Coordinates of C-alpha atoms in Angstrom, one line a residue:
F1 CA 115.6 67.8 110.9
N2 CA 112.4 65.8 110.8
Q3 CA 112.8 63.2 108.0
G4 CA 109.0 62.9 107.4
V5 CA 108.5 66.7 107.0
V6 CA 111.6 66.9 104.7
A7 CA 110.2 64.0 102.6
E8 CA 106.9 66.0 102.1
Y9 CA 108.8 69.0 101.0
D10 CA 110.9 66.9 98.6
L11 CA 107.7 65.5 97.0
V12 CA 106.2 69.0 96.6
M13 CA 109.4 70.5 95.3
S14 CA 110.0 67.8 92.8
L15 CA 106.5 68.2 91.5
M16 CA 107.0 71.9 91.1
A17 CA 110.3 71.3 89.3
S18 CA 108.7 68.9 86.9
Q19 CA 106.1 71.5 86.0
K20 CA 108.7 74.3 85.7
V21 CA 106.9 76.3 88.4
E22 CA 108.9 79.2 90.0
V23 CA 108.7 78.6 93.7
T24 CA 108.4 81.3 96.4
M25 CA 108.9 80.2 100.0
N26 CA 107.6 82.3 102.8
M27 CA 109.6 81.6 106.0
V28 CA 107.5 82.3 109.1
N29 CA 108.2 81.5 112.8
Y30 CA 105.7 79.9 115.2
Y31 CA 106.0 79.9 119.0
N32 CA 105.5 76.7 121.0
A33 CA 107.6 74.6 123.3
A34 CA 109.4 73.0 120.4
T35 CA 110.2 76.2 118.5
A36 CA 110.9 78.6 121.4
L37 CA 114.6 78.5 120.7
T38 CA 114.2 80.2 117.3
V39 CA 111.9 82.9 118.7
K40 CA 113.3 86.2 119.9
P41 CA 113.3 86.2 123.7
S42 CA 111.2 89.4 124.0
A43 CA 108.5 87.8 121.8
R44 CA 108.0 84.5 123.7
K45 CA 104.4 85.2 124.5
A46 CA 101.4 83.3 123.2
G47 CA 98.6 84.8 121.2
Y48 CA 100.4 86.1 118.0
R49 CA 100.3 84.7 114.5
H50 CA 104.0 84.7 113.6
Y51 CA 107.1 85.6 115.6
A52 CA 110.4 87.4 115.2
Y53 CA 113.6 85.4 114.6
N54 CA 116.0 85.0 117.5
T55 CA 119.2 86.9 116.8
D56 CA 119.8 87.5 120.5
E57 CA 121.0 84.1 121.5
Q58 CA 123.8 82.2 119.8
L59 CA 122.1 78.8 119.8
G60 CA 118.8 80.2 118.5
A61 CA 120.6 82.2 115.7
E62 CA 122.7 79.2 114.7
S63 CA 119.6 77.0 114.6
I64 CA 117.9 79.5 112.2
E65 CA 121.1 79.7 110.1
A66 CA 121.3 75.9 109.9
L67 CA 117.6 75.7 108.8
M68 CA 118.1 78.3 106.1
S69 CA 121.3 76.8 104.8
F70 CA 119.8 73.3 104.8
L71 CA 116.7 74.3 102.8
A72 CA 118.6 76.5 100.4
A73 CA 121.2 73.7 99.7
R74 CA 118.5 71.1 99.3
Y75 CA 116.3 73.2 97.0
S76 CA 118.7 74.8 94.7
N77 CA 118.5 72.3 91.8
P78 CA 116.1 73.1 88.9
A79 CA 115.8 69.3 88.2
T80 CA 114.7 68.2 91.7
G81 CA 113.5 71.4 93.4
L82 CA 114.4 75.0 93.3
I83 CA 113.3 77.8 95.6
S84 CA 113.9 81.0 93.7
N85 CA 112.4 83.5 96.1
W86 CA 112.7 83.5 99.9
I87 CA 110.4 85.8 101.9
I88 CA 111.7 86.4 105.4
G89 CA 108.6 87.0 107.6
N90 CA 105.1 87.9 106.7
E91 CA 103.8 91.5 106.6
V92 CA 106.6 92.4 108.9
N93 CA 105.6 96.1 109.2
N94 CA 102.7 94.6 111.3
N95 CA 104.7 93.5 114.4
N96 CA 101.3 92.8 116.0
P97 CA 100.5 90.0 115.0
W98 CA 102.4 89.0 111.9
Y99 CA 106.0 89.3 113.0
Y100 CA 105.8 89.7 116.8
A101 CA 109.0 90.9 118.4
G102 CA 107.8 92.7 121.5
N103 CA 107.2 96.3 122.2
Y104 CA 109.3 98.5 119.8
N105 CA 109.1 101.8 118.0
V106 CA 109.6 101.5 114.3
T107 CA 113.2 102.5 114.4
N108 CA 114.2 99.9 117.0
F109 CA 112.0 97.2 115.5
T110 CA 113.5 97.7 112.0
L111 CA 117.0 97.4 113.5
E112 CA 116.1 94.1 115.0
Y113 CA 114.4 92.8 111.8
E114 CA 117.3 93.9 109.6
K115 CA 119.7 91.7 111.8
A116 CA 117.4 88.7 111.3
F117 CA 116.9 89.4 107.6
R118 CA 120.7 89.7 107.0
M119 CA 121.4 86.5 108.9
C120 CA 118.9 84.6 106.7
Y121 CA 120.1 86.4 103.6
N122 CA 123.7 85.3 104.2
A123 CA 122.7 81.7 105.0
I124 CA 120.6 81.4 101.9
K125 CA 123.1 83.1 99.6
S126 CA 125.9 81.0 100.8
Q127 CA 124.1 78.0 99.3
N128 CA 122.5 79.6 96.2
A129 CA 124.0 82.9 95.1
N130 CA 121.1 83.3 92.5
A131 CA 118.3 83.1 95.1
R132 CA 116.3 86.2 95.8
V133 CA 115.7 87.2 99.4
L134 CA 112.7 89.4 100.1
T135 CA 111.2 91.4 102.9
C136 CA 107.4 91.5 103.1
I137 CA 104.9 94.4 103.6
D138 CA 101.2 94.8 103.6
Q139 CA 98.9 97.3 101.8
R140 CA 98.9 99.9 104.7
W141 CA 101.3 102.4 103.2
T142 CA 101.0 105.3 105.6
W143 CA 97.9 104.2 107.4
E144 CA 98.3 103.3 111.1
D145 CA 95.2 102.6 113.2
G146 CA 96.8 103.2 116.5
T147 CA 97.3 99.6 117.4
A148 CA 100.6 99.1 119.4
N149 CA 103.5 97.8 117.3
Q150 CA 102.0 98.3 113.9
Y151 CA 103.8 100.6 111.5
G152 CA 102.9 102.0 108.1
A153 CA 104.8 100.1 105.4
K154 CA 106.4 103.3 104.0
K155 CA 107.8 104.1 107.5
F156 CA 109.1 100.6 107.8
M157 CA 110.6 100.5 104.3
D158 CA 112.4 103.8 104.8
A159 CA 114.0 102.6 108.1
F160 CA 114.8 99.2 106.7
N161 CA 116.6 100.7 103.7
V162 CA 118.7 103.0 105.9
D163 CA 119.6 100.1 108.2
V164 CA 120.7 97.8 105.3
I165 CA 122.8 100.5 103.6
S166 CA 124.4 101.5 106.9
H167 CA 125.5 97.9 107.6
G168 CA 126.5 97.1 104.0
N169 CA 124.1 97.2 101.1
I170 CA 122.7 93.9 99.9
D171 CA 120.4 92.8 97.1
W172 CA 117.1 92.5 99.0
G173 CA 113.7 92.6 97.3
V174 CA 110.1 93.1 98.3
A175 CA 107.2 90.7 98.5
W176 CA 104.1 92.9 98.8
H177 CA 100.4 92.5 99.5
P178 CA 98.3 95.3 97.8
H179 CA 95.0 93.7 98.8
P180 CA 91.6 95.3 98.1
V181 CA 90.5 97.6 100.8
P182 CA 88.7 96.3 102.9
L183 CA 89.8 92.6 102.4
T184 CA 86.2 91.5 102.4
A185 CA 85.2 93.7 99.4
A186 CA 86.5 92.4 96.0
K187 CA 85.5 95.5 94.1
F188 CA 88.7 97.4 94.8
W189 CA 87.7 100.1 92.2
D190 CA 84.4 100.7 94.1
M191 CA 85.1 100.6 97.8
P192 CA 82.2 100.6 100.3
A193 CA 81.1 104.2 101.1
A194 CA 82.5 104.2 104.6
Y195 CA 86.0 103.5 103.2
R196 CA 85.6 105.9 100.2
S197 CA 85.0 108.7 102.7
L198 CA 88.3 108.1 104.3
N199 CA 90.2 108.9 101.0
L200 CA 92.4 105.9 101.6
V201 CA 93.6 105.2 98.0
T202 CA 95.2 108.0 96.0
N203 CA 98.1 108.4 93.5
S204 CA 100.2 110.3 96.1
A205 CA 103.4 109.0 97.5
N206 CA 101.7 109.4 100.9
T207 CA 98.6 107.5 100.1
R208 CA 97.2 105.8 103.1
M209 CA 96.6 102.4 101.3
I210 CA 97.9 100.8 98.2
N211 CA 95.5 98.5 96.4
P212 CA 95.5 97.2 92.7
Q213 CA 94.4 100.7 91.5
N214 CA 97.5 102.6 92.7
M215 CA 100.3 99.9 92.6
N216 CA 102.4 102.4 90.6
V217 CA 102.8 104.5 93.7
F218 CA 104.9 101.8 95.3
T219 CA 106.9 100.9 92.3
S220 CA 107.6 104.6 91.6
Y221 CA 108.7 105.0 95.2
M222 CA 111.1 102.0 94.9
S223 CA 112.6 103.6 91.8
Q224 CA 114.1 106.4 93.8
P225 CA 118.0 106.5 93.7
A226 CA 118.2 105.9 97.4
Y227 CA 116.3 102.6 97.1
L228 CA 118.2 101.1 94.1
A229 CA 119.9 97.7 94.4
P230 CA 123.7 97.5 94.4
N231 CA 123.7 97.0 90.7
G232 CA 121.8 100.3 90.2
Q233 CA 118.5 98.6 89.2
V234 CA 115.1 98.8 90.9
R235 CA 114.9 96.0 93.4
Y236 CA 113.0 92.8 92.7
I237 CA 109.3 93.2 93.5
I238 CA 106.5 90.7 93.5
V239 CA 102.9 90.7 94.6
S240 CA 103.3 87.6 96.8
E241 CA 99.7 87.6 98.2
I242 CA 96.5 89.2 97.0
L243 CA 93.0 87.9 97.6
F244 CA 89.6 88.5 96.0
N245 CA 86.6 87.6 98.1
S246 CA 83.5 85.8 96.7
M247 CA 81.6 85.6 100.0
N248 CA 80.2 89.2 100.0
S249 CA 79.7 89.3 96.2
S250 CA 79.3 86.9 93.3
E251 CA 81.8 84.6 91.9
A252 CA 81.7 86.7 88.7
V253 CA 82.8 89.8 90.7
Q254 CA 85.6 87.8 92.3
A255 CA 86.8 86.6 88.9
A256 CA 86.5 90.1 87.3
S257 CA 88.4 91.7 90.2
F258 CA 91.2 89.2 89.8
A259 CA 91.4 89.8 86.0
Y260 CA 91.5 93.6 86.4
A261 CA 94.1 93.5 89.1
Y262 CA 96.3 91.0 87.1
K263 CA 96.1 93.2 84.0
L264 CA 97.1 96.3 86.0
A265 CA 100.1 94.5 87.5
A266 CA 101.1 92.9 84.2
Q267 CA 101.5 96.3 82.5
N268 CA 103.8 97.5 85.2
P269 CA 107.3 96.2 84.2
L270 CA 108.6 96.5 87.8
I271 CA 106.1 93.9 89.2
K272 CA 107.7 90.5 88.4
G273 CA 105.2 88.1 90.0
F274 CA 101.5 88.0 91.0
I275 CA 100.5 85.2 93.5
V276 CA 96.9 84.8 94.4
H277 CA 95.8 83.7 97.9
R278 CA 94.5 80.9 97.8
T279 CA 93.8 77.7 95.8
V280 CA 90.9 76.5 98.0
D281 CA 88.6 78.4 100.3
N282 CA 89.7 78.1 103.9
I283 CA 87.1 77.2 106.5
Y284 CA 88.7 79.3 109.2
E285 CA 88.8 82.4 106.9
K286 CA 85.2 81.8 105.9
N287 CA 84.0 81.5 109.5
A288 CA 86.2 84.1 111.3
D289 CA 86.9 86.6 108.5
K290 CA 83.9 86.2 106.2
I291 CA 86.4 85.7 103.3
A292 CA 86.2 83.0 100.6
C293 CA 89.0 83.8 98.2
G294 CA 90.0 80.4 96.7
L295 CA 89.8 79.2 93.1
F296 CA 87.8 76.3 94.5
N297 CA 84.9 76.1 96.9
C298 CA 85.1 74.0 100.1
D299 CA 82.5 72.1 102.1
A300 CA 81.8 72.6 105.8
A301 CA 84.7 70.4 106.7
G302 CA 87.1 72.4 104.6
N303 CA 87.4 69.8 101.8
V304 CA 87.8 71.0 98.2
T305 CA 84.6 70.7 96.1
T306 CA 83.8 72.7 92.9
P307 CA 85.9 75.2 90.9
K308 CA 84.6 78.8 91.0
Y309 CA 84.1 81.2 88.1
I310 CA 87.6 82.5 88.8
Y311 CA 89.3 79.1 88.1
N312 CA 89.3 79.3 84.3
V313 CA 90.0 83.1 84.3
Y314 CA 93.1 82.4 86.4
K315 CA 94.1 79.3 84.4
Y316 CA 94.0 81.2 81.0
I317 CA 94.8 84.8 82.1
D318 CA 98.3 84.7 80.5
T319 CA 97.6 82.6 77.5
P320 CA 96.4 83.3 74.0
Q321 CA 92.9 82.2 75.2
S322 CA 92.8 85.0 77.7
D323 CA 90.3 87.2 75.9
A324 CA 87.8 84.4 75.7
Y325 CA 87.8 84.1 79.5
T326 CA 88.1 87.7 80.5
S327 CA 85.8 89.5 78.1
F328 CA 82.9 89.4 80.6
A329 CA 84.8 91.4 83.2
P330 CA 84.6 95.1 81.9
A331 CA 80.8 95.0 82.1
V332 CA 81.0 93.7 85.7
I333 CA 83.4 96.4 86.5
G334 CA 81.2 99.0 84.8
A335 CA 83.2 99.8 81.7
P336 CA 82.6 99.1 78.0
S337 CA 86.0 97.5 77.4
W338 CA 89.4 96.8 78.9
A339 CA 90.8 99.7 76.8
A340 CA 88.3 102.0 78.6
L341 CA 89.9 100.9 81.9
G342 CA 93.4 101.6 80.6
V343 CA 94.5 98.0 80.3
K344 CA 95.0 95.5 77.5

């Protein structure tokens, strides 16, 4: 292990511990000459964002197990650093490009992912039995755009659940990204006309997309008996990434969108966490994706500058001062009050 990198993690983790922050670690795999050993052999091809874990070769699998065990052992102390939630892969139902494994149909892809997930799960749990280990899906519930190696999240979840149970049920959870549709439009309650015409977001179990308006579709689906954890309870669910863009709208709209989505999530008892992407605008996202979703602005070099309107809304959203910082939002959304929107 690289001592310098570990020292950086130690510093961050000790700071989080001192502030009593619950830490969620998203484990993703990159591909280059130094990391090829941990990448699945069928996926060793440049051009993808993240890569599938290597369960095919003993040395690669043992390297991943060693990494997971080391980190879980090191960060299992509430005083010096504790990782509570471990996410294995990012938006893994999107093999291309977020968990690239090669060319697979959903059934075979899920079999491969489940092996990697279980390997990481066992390594982490061997060091910290109280840690939560989560899979990760995006907002495309049944929607598939025809791109090779992309699967609707519902199709992936069904196959993954069957694979886990058939190999011995374990206490997995879900990290989930119910982003606005499209990502560039913060007003998730008022999608652009081209998207509205596709009827993407409904309250049906077969909705094409899940955004903050219909998050209950997912939590209801996960409440089915076939999906319950070994203890008979609904599995642990967090919103581990959600963004609200200020580039194509005003900062007030970004802030109102966050407040509305947070309130919708907070009244759902099955959603245990709500993590906003990101703290500071990212210059690559701004230039390539036309997305500025941070709590802070950045300059042309990517350096943090001024806080946005969303900053204080985010800071006070779950405090007694919440009303003072969110009372502007219903008017932005087009309603007379939060009660009229069905939230407190």
